[in-house]
Amino acid sequence: MGVGQQTIIEALKRSETYPHKVSYVKVEETHISWVFLTGIYAYKIKKELTFGEILDFSTLKLRKNICQKEVLLNKILCHSLYKGVVKIVQEKYNHKIKIAALKDRRHALEYAVKMREIPQEYRMDNLVMLGKVSLETIKRLINILVKFHCTTRTNAQIKNFGKPKFMKMKIVENFKTLRRLTTIDPKFERTLISFVKNNNRLFYKRIKEGKIREIHGDLYLKNIFVIKDKFYLYDRIEFNDSLRYADVAEDVAHLSMDFDRHNRLDLRKYFISNYVEKSKDNDLQKLINFLMCYKACLRVKVSLFHAEHEKVNKKRIMYIRESKLLLKLAESYLELL
């Protein structure tokens, strides 16, 4: 009889499951994974689930492959933060669940991504809230992003994802899911699609200029650590290539929207204007409000997903409140289109 994920999750809450010293075990849950913080390392387990055509973690083999892909993708922007993939096994003599090396010959119950744990105080959203992010910090982040966006992969297949029809598909898919979660004014979807239709030439110009690349795909403040002079832009989208193949402006817009969400209009303005200057990407300004609106609507969906699956009432209320704030932010961008 197999060992279910819930049994594995309970085992990972105990310090004896780990092959190293454990200061504590803290569990963070998203709608697609569990993350176990131990003081030295963090371990991420993919949930056994499927979300339509967007995501498929339904088999152990798929979860192993996606863990390996996550490590490979994130090494580029994260130095030594990602350590590799580990195997979760069961000892024969006492049936205890343990974490082992990937090369361990025992049967895998599950796989996990192993990362070096960085204290949460260095996460950029926390630094912004404490007023510890200077314009110089933003300038250094821009240098990293511009270099990444100039060198990250592109090809004929990737460029296809910049076509207006694909952008329209992404918008339609997002609102289709949103309508399952809440009642939303059709003006959001209608206005975003109208923008795409009215700016066909701009989208094809972006393709021609090589702006459609293999980007980060989920770049907002929570997914950046800043410690001393190092930046770790982690948690790139690994589960669906089509969400990572996009205009480089999507990364800029997502982060810009999040500065606004944290009431730092000054940082957002500085970030966009200096990114444009450094990258010489003047057309980005024509797209930014459209993409910030789209990204805000995307985050509304994520917040409502969290709320729907949250068992703790206080947290569920927090996610619902967050979704309302994000929708209000999306509306402010909509008025600029």
Coordinates of C-alpha atoms in Angstrom, one line a residue:
M1 CA 0.0 0.0 0.0
G2 CA 1.4 3.4 -1.0
V3 CA 2.1 6.3 1.4
G4 CA -0.1 9.3 0.7
Q5 CA 1.1 12.9 0.5
Q6 CA -0.7 13.8 3.8
T7 CA 1.4 11.2 5.7
I8 CA 4.6 12.6 4.1
I9 CA 3.6 16.1 5.0
E10 CA 3.0 15.1 8.7
A11 CA 6.5 13.4 8.7
L12 CA 8.2 16.5 7.3
K13 CA 6.8 18.5 10.3
R14 CA 9.1 16.5 12.5
S15 CA 12.8 17.4 12.9
E16 CA 14.0 13.7 12.9
T17 CA 12.9 13.4 9.2
Y18 CA 15.8 15.6 8.1
P19 CA 19.4 14.5 7.6
H20 CA 20.8 17.7 9.2
K21 CA 20.4 19.9 12.2
V22 CA 17.0 21.6 12.4
S23 CA 16.4 24.9 14.3
Y24 CA 12.6 24.7 13.8
V25 CA 10.1 23.4 11.2
K26 CA 7.7 26.0 9.8
V27 CA 5.3 25.1 7.0
E28 CA 4.1 27.5 4.3
E29 CA 1.4 26.4 2.0
T30 CA 0.4 27.7 -1.4
H31 CA -2.3 26.5 -3.8
I32 CA 0.2 24.2 -5.6
S33 CA 2.9 23.3 -3.0
W34 CA 4.1 23.0 0.6
V35 CA 7.4 24.6 1.7
F36 CA 9.1 23.4 4.9
L37 CA 11.5 25.8 6.5
T38 CA 14.1 24.3 8.9
G39 CA 16.5 27.1 9.7
I40 CA 19.2 25.9 7.3
Y41 CA 17.4 24.6 4.3
A42 CA 13.9 24.9 2.8
Y43 CA 12.2 22.0 1.0
K44 CA 9.4 22.4 -1.5
I45 CA 6.9 19.6 -2.2
K46 CA 4.5 19.8 -5.2
K47 CA 0.9 19.0 -4.5
E48 CA -0.6 16.0 -6.3
L49 CA -3.1 17.9 -8.4
T50 CA -4.1 19.1 -11.9
F51 CA -5.4 22.6 -12.9
G52 CA -6.9 22.2 -16.4
E53 CA -4.3 22.7 -19.1
I54 CA -2.2 25.0 -16.9
L55 CA -0.6 22.6 -14.5
D56 CA -0.2 18.8 -14.1
F57 CA 1.4 17.4 -10.9
S58 CA -0.8 14.3 -10.9
T59 CA 2.0 11.6 -11.0
L60 CA 5.2 11.0 -9.1
K61 CA 7.2 11.1 -12.3
L62 CA 5.7 14.4 -13.3
R63 CA 6.5 15.9 -9.9
K64 CA 10.1 14.7 -10.1
N65 CA 10.5 16.2 -13.6
I66 CA 9.0 19.5 -12.5
C67 CA 11.3 19.7 -9.4
Q68 CA 14.3 19.1 -11.6
K69 CA 13.1 21.8 -14.0
E70 CA 12.5 24.3 -11.2
V71 CA 16.1 23.9 -10.0
L72 CA 17.5 24.2 -13.5
L73 CA 15.5 27.4 -14.3
N74 CA 16.2 29.1 -11.0
K75 CA 20.0 28.6 -11.0
I76 CA 20.2 31.5 -13.5
L77 CA 18.9 34.2 -11.2
C78 CA 19.6 32.7 -7.8
H79 CA 23.4 31.8 -7.5
S80 CA 23.6 29.0 -5.0
L81 CA 20.1 29.3 -3.5
Y82 CA 18.8 26.1 -5.2
K83 CA 20.7 23.0 -4.0
G84 CA 19.0 20.4 -6.1
V85 CA 16.3 17.7 -5.9
V86 CA 16.0 15.3 -3.0
K87 CA 14.1 12.0 -2.6
I88 CA 11.7 11.2 0.3
V89 CA 12.0 7.5 1.3
Q90 CA 10.8 5.1 3.9
E91 CA 13.2 3.1 6.0
K92 CA 12.6 -0.6 5.8
Y93 CA 13.2 -1.6 9.5
N94 CA 11.1 1.0 11.2
H95 CA 9.0 2.5 8.3
K96 CA 10.1 6.1 9.3
I97 CA 10.0 8.6 6.5
K98 CA 13.3 10.3 5.7
I99 CA 14.9 12.8 3.3
A100 CA 17.6 11.2 1.2
A101 CA 19.9 12.1 -1.7
L102 CA 18.4 11.7 -5.2
K103 CA 20.9 8.9 -6.0
D104 CA 19.7 6.9 -3.0
R105 CA 18.5 3.5 -4.3
R106 CA 15.5 3.2 -2.1
H107 CA 12.0 3.7 -3.7
A108 CA 10.9 7.3 -3.8
L109 CA 7.7 8.2 -2.0
E110 CA 8.0 11.8 -3.1
Y111 CA 10.5 14.4 -4.4
A112 CA 11.3 17.8 -3.1
V113 CA 13.3 20.9 -4.2
K114 CA 16.0 21.7 -1.7
M115 CA 17.0 25.3 -1.2
R116 CA 19.2 27.3 1.2
E117 CA 16.9 29.1 3.6
I118 CA 17.2 32.9 3.7
P119 CA 15.6 34.6 6.7
Q120 CA 12.2 36.2 5.7
E121 CA 13.4 39.6 6.9
Y122 CA 15.4 39.8 3.6
R123 CA 12.4 39.2 1.4
M124 CA 11.8 42.3 -0.6
D125 CA 8.2 42.9 0.3
N126 CA 9.2 42.9 4.0
L127 CA 12.1 45.3 3.3
V128 CA 9.8 47.6 1.4
M129 CA 7.3 47.6 4.3
L130 CA 10.1 48.5 6.7
G131 CA 11.4 51.3 4.4
K132 CA 14.7 49.5 3.8
V133 CA 14.7 49.6 0.0
S134 CA 16.6 52.6 -1.4
L135 CA 16.7 53.9 -5.0
E136 CA 20.2 52.5 -5.1
T137 CA 18.7 49.0 -4.4
I138 CA 16.3 49.5 -7.2
K139 CA 19.1 50.6 -9.5
R140 CA 21.1 47.4 -8.8
L141 CA 17.9 45.3 -9.4
I142 CA 17.4 47.0 -12.7
N143 CA 21.0 46.2 -13.8
I144 CA 20.3 42.5 -13.1
L145 CA 16.9 42.5 -14.8
V146 CA 18.1 44.3 -18.0
K147 CA 21.1 41.9 -18.3
F148 CA 18.8 38.9 -17.8
H149 CA 16.2 40.2 -20.3
C150 CA 18.9 40.8 -22.9
T151 CA 20.4 37.3 -22.6
T152 CA 17.6 35.0 -21.7
R153 CA 16.5 32.5 -24.4
T154 CA 14.4 33.3 -27.4
N155 CA 13.6 31.5 -30.6
A156 CA 10.8 31.2 -33.3
Q157 CA 8.6 29.1 -31.0
I158 CA 9.0 31.5 -28.0
K159 CA 8.3 34.5 -30.2
N160 CA 4.9 33.1 -31.2
F161 CA 3.7 33.7 -27.6
G162 CA 4.0 37.5 -28.2
K163 CA 1.3 37.4 -30.9
P164 CA -1.9 39.3 -30.1
K165 CA -4.0 36.2 -30.3
F166 CA -2.0 34.5 -27.6
M167 CA -2.2 37.6 -25.3
K168 CA -6.0 37.6 -25.9
M169 CA -6.1 33.8 -24.9
K170 CA -4.3 34.5 -21.7
I171 CA -6.7 37.3 -20.8
V172 CA -9.8 35.1 -21.6
E173 CA -8.4 32.2 -19.6
N174 CA -7.7 34.4 -16.6
F175 CA -11.3 35.8 -16.5
K176 CA -12.9 32.5 -17.2
T177 CA -11.2 31.1 -14.0
L178 CA -12.0 34.3 -12.1
R179 CA -15.7 34.1 -12.8
R180 CA -15.7 30.7 -11.2
L181 CA -14.3 32.3 -8.0
T182 CA -16.2 35.6 -7.9
T183 CA -18.5 38.0 -9.7
I184 CA -16.4 40.4 -11.7
D185 CA -17.4 43.4 -13.8
P186 CA -17.0 42.4 -17.5
K187 CA -15.4 45.8 -18.2
F188 CA -12.0 44.5 -17.1
E189 CA -11.9 41.7 -19.7
R190 CA -13.5 43.8 -22.4
T191 CA -11.1 46.7 -22.0
L192 CA -8.0 44.5 -21.9
I193 CA -9.0 42.7 -25.1
S194 CA -9.8 46.0 -26.8
F195 CA -6.3 47.2 -26.0
V196 CA -4.8 44.1 -27.7
K197 CA -7.1 44.6 -30.8
N198 CA -6.2 48.3 -31.0
N199 CA -2.4 47.7 -30.6
N200 CA -1.7 44.9 -33.1
R201 CA 1.2 46.7 -34.6
L202 CA 2.8 47.3 -31.2
F203 CA 2.7 43.6 -30.3
Y204 CA 4.2 42.5 -33.7
K205 CA 6.9 45.2 -33.3
R206 CA 7.8 43.7 -29.9
I207 CA 8.2 40.3 -31.5
K208 CA 10.4 41.8 -34.3
E209 CA 12.6 43.5 -31.8
G210 CA 13.2 40.3 -29.8
K211 CA 11.3 41.3 -26.7
I212 CA 9.5 38.0 -26.4
R213 CA 11.7 35.7 -24.4
E214 CA 11.9 33.1 -21.6
I215 CA 11.3 35.6 -18.7
H216 CA 10.9 35.1 -15.0
G217 CA 7.1 34.9 -15.2
D218 CA 6.2 35.5 -11.6
L219 CA 8.4 38.5 -10.6
Y220 CA 6.9 40.3 -7.7
L221 CA 8.3 41.5 -4.3
K222 CA 7.7 38.2 -2.4
N223 CA 9.9 36.4 -5.0
I224 CA 13.0 38.5 -4.4
F225 CA 15.5 38.2 -1.6
V226 CA 18.0 41.0 -1.1
I227 CA 20.9 40.2 1.3
K228 CA 23.9 42.5 1.5
D229 CA 24.9 43.0 -2.1
K230 CA 23.2 39.9 -3.6
F231 CA 19.8 39.6 -5.2
Y232 CA 17.9 36.3 -5.5
L233 CA 15.0 36.4 -8.0
Y234 CA 13.5 33.0 -7.3
D235 CA 10.4 30.9 -8.0
R236 CA 10.4 31.3 -11.8
I237 CA 7.3 29.7 -13.4
E238 CA 8.4 26.1 -14.1
F239 CA 5.1 24.3 -14.4
N240 CA 4.0 25.8 -17.8
D241 CA 6.4 27.0 -20.4
S242 CA 3.7 29.1 -22.1
L243 CA 3.4 31.3 -19.0
R244 CA 7.2 31.9 -19.0
Y245 CA 7.4 32.7 -22.7
A246 CA 6.3 36.3 -22.8
D247 CA 7.3 39.9 -23.3
V248 CA 10.0 41.1 -21.0
A249 CA 7.7 44.0 -20.1
E250 CA 5.5 41.4 -18.2
D251 CA 8.3 41.1 -15.5
V252 CA 8.6 44.9 -15.3
A253 CA 4.8 45.3 -15.0
H254 CA 4.3 42.6 -12.4
L255 CA 7.0 44.1 -10.1
S256 CA 5.8 47.7 -10.8
M257 CA 2.2 46.7 -9.9
D258 CA 3.5 45.2 -6.6
F259 CA 5.3 48.5 -5.7
D260 CA 1.9 50.2 -6.1
R261 CA 0.2 47.5 -4.0
H262 CA 2.7 48.4 -1.2
N263 CA 1.9 52.1 -1.6
R264 CA 5.4 52.9 -3.0
L265 CA 4.5 54.9 -6.1
D266 CA 7.9 56.6 -5.9
L267 CA 9.7 53.2 -6.2
R268 CA 7.4 52.2 -9.1
K269 CA 8.1 55.4 -11.1
Y270 CA 11.8 55.2 -10.5
F271 CA 11.9 51.5 -11.4
I272 CA 10.0 51.9 -14.7
S273 CA 11.8 55.1 -15.9
N274 CA 15.3 53.8 -15.1
Y275 CA 14.5 50.4 -16.6
V276 CA 13.4 52.1 -19.8
E277 CA 16.6 54.3 -19.8
K278 CA 19.0 51.4 -19.1
S279 CA 17.3 49.0 -21.6
K280 CA 16.5 51.7 -24.2
D281 CA 13.1 50.0 -24.4
N282 CA 11.0 53.1 -25.0
D283 CA 7.9 51.2 -26.2
L284 CA 7.6 49.6 -22.8
Q285 CA 5.8 52.7 -21.6
K286 CA 3.0 52.1 -24.1
L287 CA 2.3 48.6 -22.6
I288 CA 2.9 49.2 -18.9
N289 CA -0.6 50.2 -17.7
F290 CA -2.2 47.4 -19.8
L291 CA 0.2 44.8 -18.4
M292 CA -0.1 46.2 -14.8
C293 CA -3.8 45.8 -15.1
Y294 CA -3.5 42.3 -16.4
K295 CA -1.1 41.3 -13.7
A296 CA -3.3 42.8 -11.0
C297 CA -6.2 40.7 -12.3
L298 CA -4.0 37.7 -12.3
R299 CA -3.1 38.2 -8.7
V300 CA -6.8 38.7 -7.8
K301 CA -7.3 35.1 -9.1
V302 CA -4.3 33.8 -7.1
S303 CA -5.6 35.5 -3.9
L304 CA -9.1 34.0 -4.4
F305 CA -7.5 30.5 -5.0
H306 CA -5.8 30.9 -1.6
A307 CA -9.0 32.0 0.0
E308 CA -11.0 29.1 -1.4
H309 CA -8.5 26.5 -0.1
E310 CA -7.7 28.2 3.2
K311 CA -9.0 26.4 6.3
V312 CA -8.1 29.1 8.8
N313 CA -10.9 31.7 8.7
K314 CA -8.6 34.7 9.6
K315 CA -6.3 33.9 6.7
R316 CA -9.2 33.4 4.4
I317 CA -10.5 36.9 5.2
M318 CA -7.0 38.3 4.6
Y319 CA -6.9 36.7 1.1
I320 CA -10.4 38.0 0.3
R321 CA -9.4 41.5 1.4
E322 CA -6.2 41.3 -0.6
S323 CA -8.2 40.3 -3.7
K324 CA -10.4 43.4 -3.3
L325 CA -7.4 45.7 -3.0
L326 CA -5.8 44.2 -6.1
L327 CA -9.1 44.6 -8.1
K328 CA -9.2 48.3 -7.0
L329 CA -5.6 48.6 -8.2
A330 CA -6.5 47.0 -11.6
E331 CA -9.4 49.5 -12.0
S332 CA -7.0 52.4 -11.5
Y333 CA -4.9 51.1 -14.4
L334 CA -8.0 50.4 -16.5
E335 CA -8.8 54.1 -16.4
L336 CA -5.4 54.9 -18.0
L337 CA -6.0 52.7 -21.1

